[in-house]
Coordinates of C-alpha atoms in Angstrom, one line a residue:
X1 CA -14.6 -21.6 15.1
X2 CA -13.4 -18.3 16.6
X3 CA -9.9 -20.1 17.9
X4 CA -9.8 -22.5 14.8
X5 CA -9.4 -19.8 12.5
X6 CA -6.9 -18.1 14.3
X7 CA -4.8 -20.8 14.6
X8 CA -5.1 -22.3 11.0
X9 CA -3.4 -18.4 10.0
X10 CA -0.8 -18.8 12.7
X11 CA 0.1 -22.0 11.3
X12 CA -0.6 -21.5 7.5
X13 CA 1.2 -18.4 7.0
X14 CA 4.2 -18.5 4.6
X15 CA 6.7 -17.8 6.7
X16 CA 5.1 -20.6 9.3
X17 CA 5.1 -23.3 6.3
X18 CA 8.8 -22.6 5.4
X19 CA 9.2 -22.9 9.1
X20 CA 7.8 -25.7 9.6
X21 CA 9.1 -27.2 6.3
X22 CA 12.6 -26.7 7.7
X23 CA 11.8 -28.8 10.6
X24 CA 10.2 -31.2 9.0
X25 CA 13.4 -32.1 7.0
X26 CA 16.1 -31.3 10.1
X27 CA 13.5 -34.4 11.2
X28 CA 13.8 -36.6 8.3
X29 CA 17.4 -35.7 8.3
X30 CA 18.2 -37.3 11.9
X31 CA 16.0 -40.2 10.8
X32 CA 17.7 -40.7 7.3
X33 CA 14.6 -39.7 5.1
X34 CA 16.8 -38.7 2.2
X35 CA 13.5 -38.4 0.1
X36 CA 11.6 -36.2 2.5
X37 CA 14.8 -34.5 3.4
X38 CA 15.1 -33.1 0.4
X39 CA 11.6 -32.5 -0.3
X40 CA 10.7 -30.7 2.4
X41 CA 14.0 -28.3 2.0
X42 CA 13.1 -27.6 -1.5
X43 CA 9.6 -26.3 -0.1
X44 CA 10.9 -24.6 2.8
X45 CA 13.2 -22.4 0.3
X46 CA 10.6 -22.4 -2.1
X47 CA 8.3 -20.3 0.1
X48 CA 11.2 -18.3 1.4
X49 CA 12.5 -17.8 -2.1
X50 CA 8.7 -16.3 -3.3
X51 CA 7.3 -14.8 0.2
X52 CA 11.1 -12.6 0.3
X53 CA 12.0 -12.0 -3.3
X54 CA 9.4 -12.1 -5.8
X55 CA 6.4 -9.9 -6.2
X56 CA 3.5 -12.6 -6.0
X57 CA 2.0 -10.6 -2.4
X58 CA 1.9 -7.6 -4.1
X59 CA 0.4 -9.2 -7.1
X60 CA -2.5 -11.3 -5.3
X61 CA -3.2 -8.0 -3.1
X62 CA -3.6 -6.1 -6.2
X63 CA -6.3 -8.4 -7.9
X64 CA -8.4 -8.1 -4.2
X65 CA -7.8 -4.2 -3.8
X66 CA -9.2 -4.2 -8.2
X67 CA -12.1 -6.2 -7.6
X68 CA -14.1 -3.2 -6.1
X69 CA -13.3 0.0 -7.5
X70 CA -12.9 3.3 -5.4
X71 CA -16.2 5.7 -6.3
X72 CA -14.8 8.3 -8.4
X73 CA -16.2 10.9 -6.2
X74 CA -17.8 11.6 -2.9
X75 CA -21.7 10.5 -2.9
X76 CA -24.1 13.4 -3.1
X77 CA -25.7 12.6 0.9
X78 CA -24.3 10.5 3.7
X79 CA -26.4 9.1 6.5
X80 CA -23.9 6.6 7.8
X81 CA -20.7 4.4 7.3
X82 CA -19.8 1.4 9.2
X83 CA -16.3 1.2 10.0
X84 CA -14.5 -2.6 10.6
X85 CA -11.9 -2.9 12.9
X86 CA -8.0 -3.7 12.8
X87 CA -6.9 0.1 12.0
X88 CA -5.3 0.4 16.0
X89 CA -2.6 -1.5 17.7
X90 CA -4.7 -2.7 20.1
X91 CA -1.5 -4.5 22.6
X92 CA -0.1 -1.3 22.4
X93 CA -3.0 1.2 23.0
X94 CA -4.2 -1.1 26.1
X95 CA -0.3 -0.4 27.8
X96 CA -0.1 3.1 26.5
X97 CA -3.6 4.6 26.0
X98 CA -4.3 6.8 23.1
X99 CA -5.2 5.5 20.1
X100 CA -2.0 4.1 18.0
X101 CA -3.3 3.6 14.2
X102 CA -1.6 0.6 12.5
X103 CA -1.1 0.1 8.6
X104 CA -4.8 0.2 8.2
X105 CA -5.5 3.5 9.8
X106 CA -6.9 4.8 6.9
X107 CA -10.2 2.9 7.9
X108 CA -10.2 5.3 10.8
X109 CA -8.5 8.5 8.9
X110 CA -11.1 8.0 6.3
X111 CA -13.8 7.8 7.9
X112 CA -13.1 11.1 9.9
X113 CA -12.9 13.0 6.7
X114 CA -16.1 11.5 5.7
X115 CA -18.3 12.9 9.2
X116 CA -16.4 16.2 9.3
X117 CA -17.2 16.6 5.6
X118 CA -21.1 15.5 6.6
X119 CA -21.6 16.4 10.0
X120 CA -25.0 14.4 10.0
X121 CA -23.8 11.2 9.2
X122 CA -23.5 8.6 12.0
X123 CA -20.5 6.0 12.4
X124 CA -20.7 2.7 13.0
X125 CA -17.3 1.2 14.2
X126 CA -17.3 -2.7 14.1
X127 CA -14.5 -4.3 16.4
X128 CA -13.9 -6.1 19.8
X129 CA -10.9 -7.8 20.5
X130 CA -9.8 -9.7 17.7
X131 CA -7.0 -11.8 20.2
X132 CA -7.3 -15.6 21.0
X133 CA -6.2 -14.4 25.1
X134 CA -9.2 -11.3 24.7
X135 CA -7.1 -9.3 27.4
X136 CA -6.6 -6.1 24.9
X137 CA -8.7 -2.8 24.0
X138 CA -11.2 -3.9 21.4
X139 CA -11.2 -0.9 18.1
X140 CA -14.5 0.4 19.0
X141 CA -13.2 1.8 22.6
X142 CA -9.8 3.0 20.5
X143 CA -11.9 4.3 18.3
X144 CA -14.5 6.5 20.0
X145 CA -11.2 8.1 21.8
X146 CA -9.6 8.7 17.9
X147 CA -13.0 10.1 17.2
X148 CA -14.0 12.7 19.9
X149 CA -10.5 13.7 20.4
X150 CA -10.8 14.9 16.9
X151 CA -13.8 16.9 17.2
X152 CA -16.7 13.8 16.0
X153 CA -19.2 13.8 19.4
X154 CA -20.1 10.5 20.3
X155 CA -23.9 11.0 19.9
X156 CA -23.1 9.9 16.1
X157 CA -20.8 7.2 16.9
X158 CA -22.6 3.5 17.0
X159 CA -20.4 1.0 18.8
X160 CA -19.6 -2.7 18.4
X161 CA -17.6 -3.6 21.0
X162 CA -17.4 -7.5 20.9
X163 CA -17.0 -8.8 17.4
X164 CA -13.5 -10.7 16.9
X165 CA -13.9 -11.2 13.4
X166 CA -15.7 -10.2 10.1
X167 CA -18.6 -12.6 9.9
X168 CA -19.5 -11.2 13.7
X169 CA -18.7 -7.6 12.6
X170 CA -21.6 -7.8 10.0
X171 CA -23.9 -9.7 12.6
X172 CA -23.9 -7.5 14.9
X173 CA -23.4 -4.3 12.8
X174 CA -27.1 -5.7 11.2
X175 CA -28.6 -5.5 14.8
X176 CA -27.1 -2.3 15.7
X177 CA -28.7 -0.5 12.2
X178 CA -32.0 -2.1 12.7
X179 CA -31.6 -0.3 15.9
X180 CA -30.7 3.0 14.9
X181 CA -32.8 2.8 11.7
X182 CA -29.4 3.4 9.8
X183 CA -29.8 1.6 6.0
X184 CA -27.5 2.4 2.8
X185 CA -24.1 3.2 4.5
X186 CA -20.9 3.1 3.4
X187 CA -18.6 -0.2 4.3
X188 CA -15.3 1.7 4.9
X189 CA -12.4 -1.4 5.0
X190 CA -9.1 -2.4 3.5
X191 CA -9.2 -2.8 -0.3
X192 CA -7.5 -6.5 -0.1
X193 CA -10.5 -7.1 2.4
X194 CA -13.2 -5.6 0.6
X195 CA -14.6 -8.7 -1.6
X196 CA -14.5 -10.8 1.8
X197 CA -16.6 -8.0 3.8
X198 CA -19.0 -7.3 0.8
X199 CA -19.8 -10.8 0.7
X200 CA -20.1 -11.4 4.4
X201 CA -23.0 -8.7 4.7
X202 CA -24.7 -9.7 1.5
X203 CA -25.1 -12.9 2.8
X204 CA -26.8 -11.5 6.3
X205 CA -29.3 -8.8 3.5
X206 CA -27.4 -5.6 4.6
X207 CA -27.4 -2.9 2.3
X208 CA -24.1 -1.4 2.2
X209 CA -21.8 0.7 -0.6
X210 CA -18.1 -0.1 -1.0
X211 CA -16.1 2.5 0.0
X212 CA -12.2 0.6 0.0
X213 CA -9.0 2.4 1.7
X214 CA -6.0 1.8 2.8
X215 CA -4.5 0.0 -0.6
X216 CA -1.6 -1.8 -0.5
X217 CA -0.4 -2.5 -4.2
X218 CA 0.3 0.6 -7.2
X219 CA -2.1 -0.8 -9.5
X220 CA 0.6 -1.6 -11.9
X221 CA 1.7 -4.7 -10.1
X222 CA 3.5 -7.6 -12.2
X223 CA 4.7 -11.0 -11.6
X224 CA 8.4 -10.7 -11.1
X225 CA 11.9 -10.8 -8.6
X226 CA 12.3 -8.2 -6.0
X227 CA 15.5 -7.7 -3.7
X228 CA 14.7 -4.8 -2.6
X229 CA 12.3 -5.0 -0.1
X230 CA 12.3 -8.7 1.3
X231 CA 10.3 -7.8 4.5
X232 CA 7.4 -5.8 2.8
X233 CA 7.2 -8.6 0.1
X234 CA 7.0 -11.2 3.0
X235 CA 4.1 -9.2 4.6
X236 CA 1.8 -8.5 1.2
X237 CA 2.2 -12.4 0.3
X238 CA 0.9 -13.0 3.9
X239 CA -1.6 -10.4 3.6
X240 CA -3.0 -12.0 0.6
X241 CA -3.4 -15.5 1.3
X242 CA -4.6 -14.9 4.6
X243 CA -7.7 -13.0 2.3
X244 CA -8.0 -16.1 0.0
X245 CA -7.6 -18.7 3.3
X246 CA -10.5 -16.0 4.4
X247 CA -12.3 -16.0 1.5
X248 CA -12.5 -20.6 0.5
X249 CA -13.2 -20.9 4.1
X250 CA -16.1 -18.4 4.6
X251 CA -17.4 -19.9 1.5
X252 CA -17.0 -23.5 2.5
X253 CA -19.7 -22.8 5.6
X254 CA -21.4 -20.4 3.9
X255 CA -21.1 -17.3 5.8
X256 CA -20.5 -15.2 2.0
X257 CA -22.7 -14.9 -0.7
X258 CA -19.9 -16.2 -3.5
X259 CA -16.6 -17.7 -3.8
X260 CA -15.3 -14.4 -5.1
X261 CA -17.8 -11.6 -4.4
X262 CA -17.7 -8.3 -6.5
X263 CA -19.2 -5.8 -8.1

């Protein structure tokens, strides 16, 4: 399921479709397909047109990063917050050392303001190596350097070294609470990824709060062109279908409580 997943996203990205769109009619071309010729060019700009110049990414990651509001202000106690990988550059850390935050490193910045602010709250970092190869760091070992290097002790961090994806984050982030009688923490992700996640750990009964980071989108996002940022629209389109691919398939085997989780 693990390699599956990871290869219907390599595939089913848009800039993979237009790809492979483009192929498909260089193909129909050399056999005379004049019909599928031209259909398939059509789609191949199509997605190139929309992933490059309009604002539909930004858009789509708006509605997830909206669907669970930010609390308005810091709870009153902390005991814990569980913290889900993909905030490191894990290729590049495992070559270089350190600890190399990526575009989601407000998980990890987060997080750190959280246990300095309450100095008994313990940290649970969810994340192995996410890669189909598995030959990289994994964000919990990038993360416990982050950590202590910044003053947190790791006596109050609670690792998850192995899960590759969300559904095994919450699985094993369930055994590791039992273990540490840990119950009511904070689920520190992505806002895009937050409706996923919630769902995820509703479905295996843990009790967590939404805490979302790391947005994306202004919150004043409309449907529109754009030709002034090609590559970051290409990205936030990708970023947001790979959520809904995320989000119909865990709900097609049943590993989230709802087709759209929220509040």
């Amino acid at each position: 399921m693990f390699v599956f997943s990871k290869l219907v996203w390599i595939f089913g990205q848009p800039l993979s479709l237009a790809f492979f769109f483009g192929l498909l009619a260089l193909l129909a071309a050399l056999l005379r397909w004049r019909a599928v010729m031209l259909a398939s060019s059509l789609l191949s700009v199509l997605i190139l047109f929309v992933a490059l110049y309009t604002t539909a990414g930004a858009y789509i990651v708006q509605g997830l990063e909206e669907r669970f509001p930010h609390a308005a202000a810091d709870p009153a106690d902390l005991k814990c917050m569980i913290v889900l990988g993909g905030a490191t550059q894990n290729e590049v850390t495992t070559a270089r050392g350190g600890y190399e935050l990526d575009s989601a490193g407000d998980r990890l910045v987060e997080a750190l303001r959280l246990a300095q602010k309450y100095p008994q709250a313990r940290i649970v970092v969810s994340g192995g190596d996410g890669s189909i190869g598995g030959s990289y760091e994994g964000d919990a070992v990038i993360s416990e350097r982050f950590f202590t290097a910044l003053g947190i002790p790791t006596n109050r961090l609670v690792e998850d070294r192995t899960s590759r994806t969300t559904f095994e984050n919450a699985v094993n982030t369930k055994e590791l609470l039992a273990q540490n009688g840990l119950s009511g923490c904070l689920l520190i992700t992505s806002g895009f990824h937050m409706p996923r996640s919630m769902g995820i750990f509703r479905k295996q009964g843990i009790d967590v709060v939404p805490w979302p980071v790391d947005y994306r989108s202004t919150g004043k996002e409309t449907l529109g062109l754009d030709f002034t940022q090609p590559s970051l629209n290409a990205q936030l389109l990708a970023t947001g279908m790979r959520e809904w691919i995320g989000l119909v398939g865990y709900y097609a085997v049943g590993r989230t409580s709802a087709f759209y989780p929220g509040p």
